[in-house]
């Protein structure tokens, strides 16, 4: 009845856009964090919406559903038809006055100018960090909800950024690119080298005064103390729920955008939480809890 009446009862807490259904809000939320739950089983390319996947499959099959009304040329996507139409009215109409680079769309020129000027126009509505491009903002948003679109094809481990996947692959291959300047020991990642360097200046320098547990990093000690005290320092900017750790907040954020990173390899059903996947697997194996 809400759709028929035109009332918009579901609002995005990040950009304040209004929607008539929960489903349309969830689909919209994926745009803020670059979530791509729909995957092409042939080439593994991923998409935000099912309609985009369907269009991709039409391109792969060679079907041409969009035709130019001026010259009758056929196209597989709406986007390619729109781009083609500019040929009838003038190619690359948007030009950078500094370097003379030309663009087919005004949005591309604007982003080009923003990068040149160093202005940071895209801000994260969760932590207020600023970025120069939409792409860098989308990559950053994955950190807030734990999205991991990059997957190792060997062990299925998933990563937020391609650079992290590349580093993981280097570890698997045994390549050691980072060396300690003090003792010449080699490491596969920057993080493991930094952790090792503490051995030269004193191991586990951060200690809990209550239980004597020691930590290599101050951030780990602070999180340990917060859990002990019961303080909830991490709050969800969408529904204001509080959490004691970053990890529990990230897991909670998936509920708002319908992210399902855990997939059953047998029936392809997807889950928000790893625990739910494990429980589901019992149906396939016949195990009892």
Tab-separated table of C-alpha atoms in Angstrom:
chain	number	residue	atom	x	y	z
A	1	UNK	CA	0.000	0.000	0.000
A	2	UNK	CA	2.974	2.268	0.578
A	3	UNK	CA	4.066	1.909	-3.062
A	4	UNK	CA	0.549	2.683	-4.358
A	5	UNK	CA	0.236	5.796	-2.182
A	6	UNK	CA	3.661	7.062	-3.241
A	7	UNK	CA	4.889	7.461	0.355
A	8	UNK	CA	8.632	6.949	0.778
A	9	UNK	CA	9.251	5.479	4.219
A	10	UNK	CA	12.783	4.082	3.897
A	11	UNK	CA	15.613	6.619	3.833
A	12	UNK	CA	19.335	6.158	3.247
A	13	UNK	CA	21.201	7.314	6.358
A	14	UNK	CA	24.275	8.093	4.266
A	15	UNK	CA	22.868	10.358	1.513
A	16	UNK	CA	19.260	10.846	2.778
A	17	UNK	CA	17.681	9.536	-0.450
A	18	UNK	CA	14.166	8.115	0.108
A	19	UNK	CA	12.744	4.780	-1.072
A	20	UNK	CA	9.336	3.103	-1.026
A	21	UNK	CA	10.611	-0.429	-0.247
A	22	UNK	CA	13.320	-2.066	1.871
A	23	UNK	CA	14.568	-3.905	-1.214
A	24	UNK	CA	15.208	-0.728	-3.197
A	25	UNK	CA	17.031	0.784	-0.185
A	26	UNK	CA	19.277	-2.295	0.135
A	27	UNK	CA	20.065	-2.182	-3.587
A	28	UNK	CA	20.898	1.538	-3.283
A	29	UNK	CA	23.223	0.921	-0.298
A	30	UNK	CA	25.437	-1.252	-2.500
A	31	UNK	CA	26.344	1.849	-4.528
A	32	UNK	CA	27.922	3.464	-1.447
A	33	UNK	CA	30.303	0.562	-0.743
A	34	UNK	CA	30.754	-0.986	-4.177
A	35	UNK	CA	29.137	-4.309	-3.201
A	36	UNK	CA	28.784	-6.677	-6.187
A	37	UNK	CA	26.755	-9.746	-5.146
A	38	UNK	CA	25.789	-10.812	-8.698
A	39	UNK	CA	28.509	-12.779	-10.486
A	40	UNK	CA	28.902	-14.019	-14.054
A	41	UNK	CA	29.609	-17.750	-13.815
A	42	UNK	CA	31.561	-17.638	-17.099
A	43	UNK	CA	34.093	-14.810	-16.565
A	44	UNK	CA	33.638	-14.117	-12.783
A	45	UNK	CA	32.856	-10.411	-13.385
A	46	UNK	CA	30.664	-9.062	-10.566
A	47	UNK	CA	27.755	-6.581	-10.576
A	48	UNK	CA	25.766	-4.459	-8.109
A	49	UNK	CA	22.361	-5.253	-9.625
A	50	UNK	CA	20.859	-8.321	-11.286
A	51	UNK	CA	19.770	-6.181	-14.253
A	52	UNK	CA	23.430	-5.288	-14.897
A	53	UNK	CA	24.384	-8.970	-14.845
A	54	UNK	CA	21.546	-9.736	-17.282
A	55	UNK	CA	22.789	-6.989	-19.617
A	56	UNK	CA	26.326	-8.377	-19.364
A	57	UNK	CA	25.035	-11.849	-20.305
A	58	UNK	CA	23.222	-10.345	-23.304
A	59	UNK	CA	26.522	-8.791	-24.445
A	60	UNK	CA	28.272	-12.168	-24.090
A	61	UNK	CA	25.542	-13.874	-26.129
A	62	UNK	CA	25.779	-11.222	-28.866
A	63	UNK	CA	22.123	-10.143	-28.671
A	64	UNK	CA	21.592	-6.523	-29.751
A	65	UNK	CA	18.431	-5.038	-28.228
A	66	UNK	CA	19.044	-1.270	-28.495
A	67	UNK	CA	18.933	0.458	-31.912
A	68	UNK	CA	19.849	3.985	-32.994
A	69	UNK	CA	16.775	5.763	-34.406
A	70	UNK	CA	18.978	7.924	-36.661
A	71	UNK	CA	21.213	5.384	-38.434
A	72	UNK	CA	19.586	2.090	-37.296
A	73	UNK	CA	22.841	0.737	-35.830
A	74	UNK	CA	22.249	-1.876	-33.104
A	75	UNK	CA	23.821	-2.017	-29.618
A	76	UNK	CA	23.857	-4.524	-26.763
A	77	UNK	CA	23.572	-1.953	-23.933
A	78	UNK	CA	21.796	1.344	-23.280
A	79	UNK	CA	25.124	2.915	-22.334
A	80	UNK	CA	26.794	2.087	-25.659
A	81	UNK	CA	23.760	3.487	-27.517
A	82	UNK	CA	23.948	6.764	-25.538
A	83	UNK	CA	27.684	7.026	-26.230
A	84	UNK	CA	27.051	6.398	-29.948
A	85	UNK	CA	24.395	9.126	-30.114
A	86	UNK	CA	27.081	11.730	-29.372
A	87	UNK	CA	28.614	10.967	-32.758
A	88	UNK	CA	25.502	12.437	-34.354
A	89	UNK	CA	25.797	15.674	-32.352
A	90	UNK	CA	29.592	16.029	-31.961
A	91	UNK	CA	32.297	13.819	-30.437
A	92	UNK	CA	34.036	14.521	-27.079
A	93	UNK	CA	32.285	17.828	-26.323
A	94	UNK	CA	33.925	18.268	-22.895
A	95	UNK	CA	37.511	19.554	-22.929
A	96	UNK	CA	40.079	20.298	-20.222
A	97	UNK	CA	41.341	23.861	-20.769
A	98	UNK	CA	44.671	23.050	-19.107
A	99	UNK	CA	45.844	19.890	-20.908
A	100	UNK	CA	43.318	19.811	-23.814
A	101	UNK	CA	42.184	16.298	-22.931
A	102	UNK	CA	38.627	15.719	-24.173
A	103	UNK	CA	35.750	13.756	-22.662
A	104	UNK	CA	32.423	12.394	-23.861
A	105	UNK	CA	30.729	13.081	-20.516
A	106	UNK	CA	30.778	16.150	-18.265
A	107	UNK	CA	31.138	13.978	-15.160
A	108	UNK	CA	34.424	12.581	-16.512
A	109	UNK	CA	35.770	16.087	-17.142
A	110	UNK	CA	34.732	17.214	-13.640
A	111	UNK	CA	36.515	14.270	-12.028
A	112	UNK	CA	39.603	14.937	-14.166
A	113	UNK	CA	39.670	18.582	-13.033
A	114	UNK	CA	39.197	17.618	-9.391
A	115	UNK	CA	42.171	15.246	-9.508
A	116	UNK	CA	44.317	17.938	-11.177
A	117	UNK	CA	43.413	20.534	-8.525
A	118	UNK	CA	43.867	18.135	-5.610
A	119	UNK	CA	40.383	18.939	-4.270
A	120	UNK	CA	38.738	16.226	-2.209
A	121	UNK	CA	35.045	16.384	-3.056
A	122	UNK	CA	33.877	12.897	-2.093
A	123	UNK	CA	33.454	12.424	1.641
A	124	UNK	CA	32.667	9.295	3.599
A	125	UNK	CA	29.369	9.815	5.429
A	126	UNK	CA	30.437	7.345	8.100
A	127	UNK	CA	33.880	8.673	9.166
A	128	UNK	CA	34.008	11.990	7.189
A	129	UNK	CA	37.283	11.120	5.398
A	130	UNK	CA	37.647	12.963	2.053
A	131	UNK	CA	38.605	11.544	-1.363
A	132	UNK	CA	39.313	12.961	-4.835
A	133	UNK	CA	37.484	10.257	-6.818
A	134	UNK	CA	34.363	8.108	-6.480
A	135	UNK	CA	36.488	4.999	-6.965
A	136	UNK	CA	38.738	5.723	-3.986
A	137	UNK	CA	35.655	6.452	-1.838
A	138	UNK	CA	34.039	3.141	-2.846
A	139	UNK	CA	37.240	1.261	-2.006
A	140	UNK	CA	37.340	2.997	1.392
A	141	UNK	CA	33.680	2.147	2.118
A	142	UNK	CA	34.530	-1.566	1.956
A	143	UNK	CA	36.532	-1.137	5.156
A	144	UNK	CA	33.387	-0.104	7.049
A	145	UNK	CA	31.335	-3.193	6.140
A	146	UNK	CA	34.035	-5.778	5.519
A	147	UNK	CA	33.339	-6.205	1.783
A	148	UNK	CA	35.941	-8.471	0.141
A	149	UNK	CA	35.452	-8.546	-3.663
A	150	UNK	CA	38.952	-9.869	-4.479
A	151	UNK	CA	39.300	-13.635	-4.076
A	152	UNK	CA	42.265	-16.010	-4.173
A	153	UNK	CA	41.352	-18.739	-6.676
A	154	UNK	CA	43.593	-21.237	-4.853
A	155	UNK	CA	42.417	-21.018	-1.212
A	156	UNK	CA	39.242	-18.863	-1.617
A	157	UNK	CA	40.492	-16.243	0.883
A	158	UNK	CA	38.937	-12.845	0.117
A	159	UNK	CA	40.357	-9.302	0.299
A	160	UNK	CA	39.123	-5.705	0.324
A	161	UNK	CA	41.747	-4.418	-2.132
A	162	UNK	CA	43.535	-5.915	-5.135
A	163	UNK	CA	46.908	-4.927	-3.623
A	164	UNK	CA	46.147	-7.127	-0.597
A	165	UNK	CA	45.327	-10.062	-2.870
A	166	UNK	CA	48.595	-9.509	-4.760
A	167	UNK	CA	50.518	-9.527	-1.469
A	168	UNK	CA	48.717	-12.726	-0.443
A	169	UNK	CA	49.737	-14.362	-3.742
A	170	UNK	CA	53.340	-13.339	-3.121
A	171	UNK	CA	53.186	-15.060	0.272
A	172	UNK	CA	51.797	-18.225	-1.351
A	173	UNK	CA	54.559	-18.222	-3.957
A	174	UNK	CA	57.212	-17.830	-1.251
A	175	UNK	CA	58.663	-14.591	-2.645
A	176	UNK	CA	60.219	-12.432	0.077
A	177	UNK	CA	60.428	-8.783	-0.967
A	178	UNK	CA	60.834	-6.961	2.381
A	179	UNK	CA	64.130	-7.234	4.276
A	180	UNK	CA	65.143	-6.100	7.763
A	181	UNK	CA	67.996	-3.555	7.540
A	182	UNK	CA	69.288	-4.612	10.974
A	183	UNK	CA	69.557	-8.414	10.698
A	184	UNK	CA	68.846	-8.896	6.945
A	185	UNK	CA	65.950	-11.294	7.588
A	186	UNK	CA	63.449	-11.387	4.701
A	187	UNK	CA	59.649	-11.073	4.884
A	188	UNK	CA	56.770	-11.452	2.430
A	189	UNK	CA	54.697	-8.499	3.716
A	190	UNK	CA	55.314	-5.003	5.093
A	191	UNK	CA	53.208	-5.845	8.133
A	192	UNK	CA	55.323	-8.843	9.122
A	193	UNK	CA	58.493	-6.740	8.730
A	194	UNK	CA	57.067	-4.016	11.014
A	195	UNK	CA	56.074	-6.610	13.595
A	196	UNK	CA	59.577	-8.128	13.424
A	197	UNK	CA	61.247	-4.743	13.946
A	198	UNK	CA	59.754	-4.611	17.461
A	199	UNK	CA	62.012	-7.502	18.416
A	200	UNK	CA	64.981	-5.190	17.948
A	201	UNK	CA	63.505	-2.538	20.261
A	202	UNK	CA	61.589	-4.687	22.774
A	203	UNK	CA	58.889	-7.342	22.407
A	204	UNK	CA	55.227	-6.810	23.420
A	205	UNK	CA	55.669	-3.320	24.896
A	206	UNK	CA	51.955	-2.839	25.649
A	207	UNK	CA	50.676	-4.572	28.786
A	208	UNK	CA	47.254	-4.870	30.434
A	209	UNK	CA	47.648	-3.825	34.093
A	210	UNK	CA	44.700	-6.005	35.131
A	211	UNK	CA	45.508	-9.421	33.630
A	212	UNK	CA	49.144	-8.831	32.537
A	213	UNK	CA	48.381	-9.813	28.946
A	214	UNK	CA	50.886	-8.167	26.592
A	215	UNK	CA	50.458	-6.752	23.101
A	216	UNK	CA	52.736	-5.717	20.258
A	217	UNK	CA	50.497	-2.787	19.279
A	218	UNK	CA	48.804	-0.097	21.375
A	219	UNK	CA	45.594	-0.423	19.328
A	220	UNK	CA	45.299	-4.086	20.359
A	221	UNK	CA	45.734	-3.179	24.030
A	222	UNK	CA	43.106	-0.416	23.746
A	223	UNK	CA	40.586	-2.807	22.191
A	224	UNK	CA	41.347	-5.412	24.874
A	225	UNK	CA	40.700	-2.824	27.621
A	226	UNK	CA	37.472	-1.701	25.975
A	227	UNK	CA	36.153	-5.270	25.877
A	228	UNK	CA	37.107	-5.792	29.543
A	229	UNK	CA	35.340	-2.599	30.622
A	230	UNK	CA	32.239	-3.296	28.534
A	231	UNK	CA	32.471	0.127	26.857
A	232	UNK	CA	30.918	0.323	23.415
A	233	UNK	CA	33.000	2.789	21.408
A	234	UNK	CA	32.084	1.839	17.849
A	235	UNK	CA	28.659	3.054	16.746
A	236	UNK	CA	26.711	2.326	13.587
A	237	UNK	CA	26.094	5.606	11.756
A	238	UNK	CA	22.961	4.151	10.169
A	239	UNK	CA	20.995	2.840	13.184
A	240	UNK	CA	23.190	4.141	16.084
A	241	UNK	CA	23.720	0.665	17.601
A	242	UNK	CA	26.941	0.458	19.679
A	243	UNK	CA	29.685	-2.194	19.566
A	244	UNK	CA	32.843	-2.957	21.557
A	245	UNK	CA	35.043	-3.921	18.576
A	246	UNK	CA	35.534	-2.855	14.968
A	247	UNK	CA	34.978	-6.440	13.850
A	248	UNK	CA	31.509	-6.680	15.388
A	249	UNK	CA	30.564	-3.324	13.808
A	250	UNK	CA	31.716	-4.518	10.362
A	251	UNK	CA	29.676	-7.701	10.717
A	252	UNK	CA	26.620	-5.640	11.731
A	253	UNK	CA	26.985	-3.284	8.727
A	254	UNK	CA	26.372	-6.207	6.370
A	255	UNK	CA	22.791	-6.410	7.645
A	256	UNK	CA	22.047	-2.891	6.355
A	257	UNK	CA	23.115	-3.551	2.756
A	258	UNK	CA	22.273	-7.235	2.464
A	259	UNK	CA	25.910	-8.298	1.947
A	260	UNK	CA	26.349	-12.089	1.888
A	261	UNK	CA	30.097	-12.806	1.640
A	262	UNK	CA	29.868	-16.449	2.795
A	263	UNK	CA	28.799	-18.848	0.044
A	264	UNK	CA	27.937	-22.549	0.107
A	265	UNK	CA	30.095	-24.235	-2.544
A	266	UNK	CA	27.533	-27.042	-2.895
A	267	UNK	CA	24.248	-25.189	-3.553
A	268	UNK	CA	25.547	-21.577	-3.979
A	269	UNK	CA	23.314	-20.220	-1.180
A	270	UNK	CA	24.883	-17.119	0.438
A	271	UNK	CA	24.956	-15.940	4.058
A	272	UNK	CA	25.740	-12.768	5.997
A	273	UNK	CA	27.532	-14.568	8.850
A	274	UNK	CA	30.092	-17.382	8.764
A	275	UNK	CA	28.236	-19.123	11.604
A	276	UNK	CA	25.080	-19.305	9.486
A	277	UNK	CA	27.033	-20.929	6.651
A	278	UNK	CA	28.477	-23.530	9.048
A	279	UNK	CA	24.997	-24.323	10.352
A	280	UNK	CA	23.709	-24.613	6.779
A	281	UNK	CA	26.536	-27.026	5.839
A	282	UNK	CA	25.225	-29.501	8.429
A	283	UNK	CA	22.206	-30.063	6.178
A	284	UNK	CA	24.540	-31.262	3.420
A	285	UNK	CA	26.783	-33.393	5.658
A	286	UNK	CA	24.048	-34.745	7.917
A	287	UNK	CA	25.872	-33.590	11.070
A	288	UNK	CA	23.883	-32.778	14.204
A	289	UNK	CA	24.759	-29.747	16.377
